[in-house]
């Protein structure tokens, strides 16, 4: 059961949370499933993907059951950094090398995902502090700047709505030299977005069960049986929207996702005039093009939130957890390097979550086995993409022809290559990033 103590205090003097710093847990839950029920479509997992899929299926007249092991929004959906972005995961030069032919379709998919999710927020009237600022992949060294310039050209060539910008002219903090401005999307409070979707779900015709972990999904000729502790659902079709947790379900295609733990830290409030002294005059989310990215964003509560740099793997089952001290200390060091004039600004809170990485770095959707579908794996970019992917899959299950954006990520067969992500490779990537940072500090 996920209901562990919400917070502890680590050695760094930061309050750690095993949930999210963006929102409180709900105080009331949907019922647990007990006994047996039937439905047209059972959705497993109540994150953005599962909730959006269930809502769309119900809108289209299906009888839908959604099963969530914690509460809807418990996973990455409430915890993320809040960048609503039209970017794909992965370096554009790498993507262009691996998927030159597919790239324009993938870019169109990611761009439409950002616009779709933006309009979903409006359509459902979710108050989630959304600011349509766009986001910047910003360089912190001359070589990164050259790299981002090339990336901007590749992305534009493939049809992306981006432009290369100079840091100072654009209003980035002075340590950020410039980079790729993604015009679509912006920044929001993901906890409020996820719990707003949950409110819409609970008010809809979807039969939602929380604190109901799915133990097994067994397909048969006319549908599938979904087993939970104390009950089961007979469904014609099943959607797996279990993201990083997919690995724990035997029905999931082997090697489909590698769960990776990602951490975030938030500072104490900073006076606006002090923030202005950093040169950060344009309110925009920043991500760096390191091998493992760093992200920095302002929040509506006057703080700066930052994250990633060091990632952790999951040797065992995924449970609730807090970030560890080493990771938080490293993130704080990075923050002080990028914002030298804010050296006295203290970190206050830290939390993290599991993301699902796929070996292709691309989102994936398809049929795991007869009557069991998946829409998963947004590689740390699911805020915009997961609701869109869930909705596109729902439309297909409701009888529509496969949308061209769903086709862009659809897997004909549920076969996945082994992942290169492991504790040693992630540590090596972090070490390379720190060595290149040090090299550029010596030779500005
Ligand atoms: C720290 C962090 C920062 C991030 N920052 C960003 C960002 O700025 N922008 C961005 O686009 N993306 C970001 N992401 C990624 C983004 O949060 C995810 O891609 C997105 O939330 C995925 O949504 P989802 O619905 O697929 O999965 P989740 O939100 O993980 O939902 C999966 C749900 O399935 C449930 N579940 C799993 N197994 C079972 C089971 N057996 N039975 C029942 N229920 C089950 C889980 O409890 C969970 O609620 C970040 C993620 C993290 C963790």
Short mmCIF file of C-alpha atoms and ligand atoms in Angstrom, two decimals, residues 2 44-50 67-71 74-77 79-83 212-214 241-243 245 249 262 264 353-355 378 380-384 386, ligand 1:
data_model
loop_
_atom_site.label_atom_id
_atom_site.label_comp_id
_atom_site.label_asym_id
_atom_site.label_seq_id
_atom_site.Cartn_x
_atom_site.Cartn_y
_atom_site.Cartn_z
CA UNK A 2 1.33 3.41 -0.92
CA UNK A 44 -5.24 -0.20 -15.62
CA UNK A 45 -3.52 2.87 -14.11
CA UNK A 46 -4.88 6.30 -13.27
CA UNK A 47 -2.15 8.65 -14.48
CA UNK A 48 -2.62 11.15 -17.32
CA UNK A 49 -2.72 8.36 -19.91
CA UNK A 50 -5.22 6.15 -18.11
CA UNK A 67 -8.34 0.45 -11.67
CA UNK A 68 -5.65 2.38 -9.80
CA UNK A 69 -3.39 0.91 -7.14
CA UNK A 70 -2.91 4.17 -5.19
CA UNK A 71 -5.12 7.11 -6.11
CA UNK A 74 -0.30 9.06 -7.57
CA UNK A 75 2.46 8.38 -10.12
CA UNK A 76 4.65 10.67 -12.19
CA UNK A 77 1.56 12.64 -13.22
CA UNK A 79 5.12 14.74 -9.37
CA UNK A 80 6.71 16.00 -12.57
CA UNK A 81 8.43 19.32 -13.22
CA UNK A 82 5.43 20.79 -15.00
CA UNK A 83 6.95 21.45 -18.43
CA UNK A 212 -7.03 -1.46 -6.15
CA UNK A 213 -3.80 -2.94 -7.50
CA UNK A 214 -4.09 -5.14 -10.56
CA UNK A 241 -1.57 2.71 -18.74
CA UNK A 242 0.89 1.67 -16.09
CA UNK A 243 3.94 3.63 -17.31
CA UNK A 245 5.18 0.29 -13.21
CA UNK A 249 2.82 -6.80 -14.54
CA UNK A 262 14.03 11.17 -11.12
CA UNK A 264 13.24 17.43 -7.98
CA UNK A 353 9.03 9.84 -9.15
CA UNK A 354 9.42 6.95 -11.55
CA UNK A 355 9.59 7.60 -15.25
CA UNK A 378 6.81 8.95 -22.56
CA UNK A 380 10.05 11.90 -19.05
CA UNK A 381 7.99 13.89 -21.58
CA UNK A 382 4.53 12.58 -20.78
CA UNK A 383 2.85 15.71 -19.45
CA UNK A 384 1.73 16.64 -22.94
CA UNK A 386 0.44 10.84 -22.14
C1 LIG B 1 10.25 13.96 -11.24
C2 LIG B 1 9.62 13.92 -12.60
C3 LIG B 1 9.69 15.03 -13.43
C4 LIG B 1 9.07 15.00 -14.68
N1 LIG B 1 9.01 16.14 -15.41
C5 LIG B 1 8.27 16.17 -16.56
C6 LIG B 1 8.05 17.38 -17.25
O1 LIG B 1 8.42 18.46 -16.79
N2 LIG B 1 7.37 17.34 -18.43
C7 LIG B 1 6.89 16.16 -18.94
O2 LIG B 1 6.32 16.18 -20.03
N3 LIG B 1 7.03 15.00 -18.26
C8 LIG B 1 7.68 14.98 -17.08
N4 LIG B 1 7.79 13.82 -16.36
C9 LIG B 1 7.15 12.61 -16.92
C10 LIG B 1 5.65 12.61 -16.72
O3 LIG B 1 5.32 12.86 -15.39
C11 LIG B 1 5.13 11.24 -17.14
O4 LIG B 1 5.55 10.95 -18.46
C12 LIG B 1 3.62 11.14 -17.09
O5 LIG B 1 3.15 11.50 -15.83
C13 LIG B 1 3.22 9.72 -17.42
O6 LIG B 1 1.83 9.58 -17.22
P1 LIG B 1 1.24 8.13 -17.17
O7 LIG B 1 -0.22 8.23 -17.02
O8 LIG B 1 1.73 7.36 -18.34
O9 LIG B 1 1.93 7.44 -15.91
P2 LIG B 1 1.81 7.66 -14.28
O10 LIG B 1 1.46 9.05 -13.92
O11 LIG B 1 3.04 7.09 -13.74
O12 LIG B 1 0.57 6.76 -13.95
C14 LIG B 1 0.62 5.35 -13.91
C15 LIG B 1 -0.39 4.95 -12.84
O13 LIG B 1 -0.61 3.55 -12.92
C16 LIG B 1 -0.80 3.07 -11.60
N5 LIG B 1 -0.49 1.64 -11.64
C17 LIG B 1 0.67 1.09 -12.01
N6 LIG B 1 0.59 -0.27 -11.93
C18 LIG B 1 -0.66 -0.54 -11.52
C19 LIG B 1 -1.34 -1.76 -11.25
N7 LIG B 1 -0.75 -2.96 -11.37
N8 LIG B 1 -2.63 -1.71 -10.85
C20 LIG B 1 -3.27 -0.50 -10.73
N9 LIG B 1 -2.65 0.69 -10.96
C21 LIG B 1 -1.36 0.66 -11.35
C22 LIG B 1 0.18 3.88 -10.77
O14 LIG B 1 -0.14 3.89 -9.40
C23 LIG B 1 0.07 5.25 -11.42
O15 LIG B 1 -0.86 6.09 -10.78
C24 LIG B 1 8.41 13.82 -15.12
C25 LIG B 1 8.34 12.70 -14.29
C26 LIG B 1 8.93 12.76 -13.03
C27 LIG B 1 8.81 11.55 -12.14
#
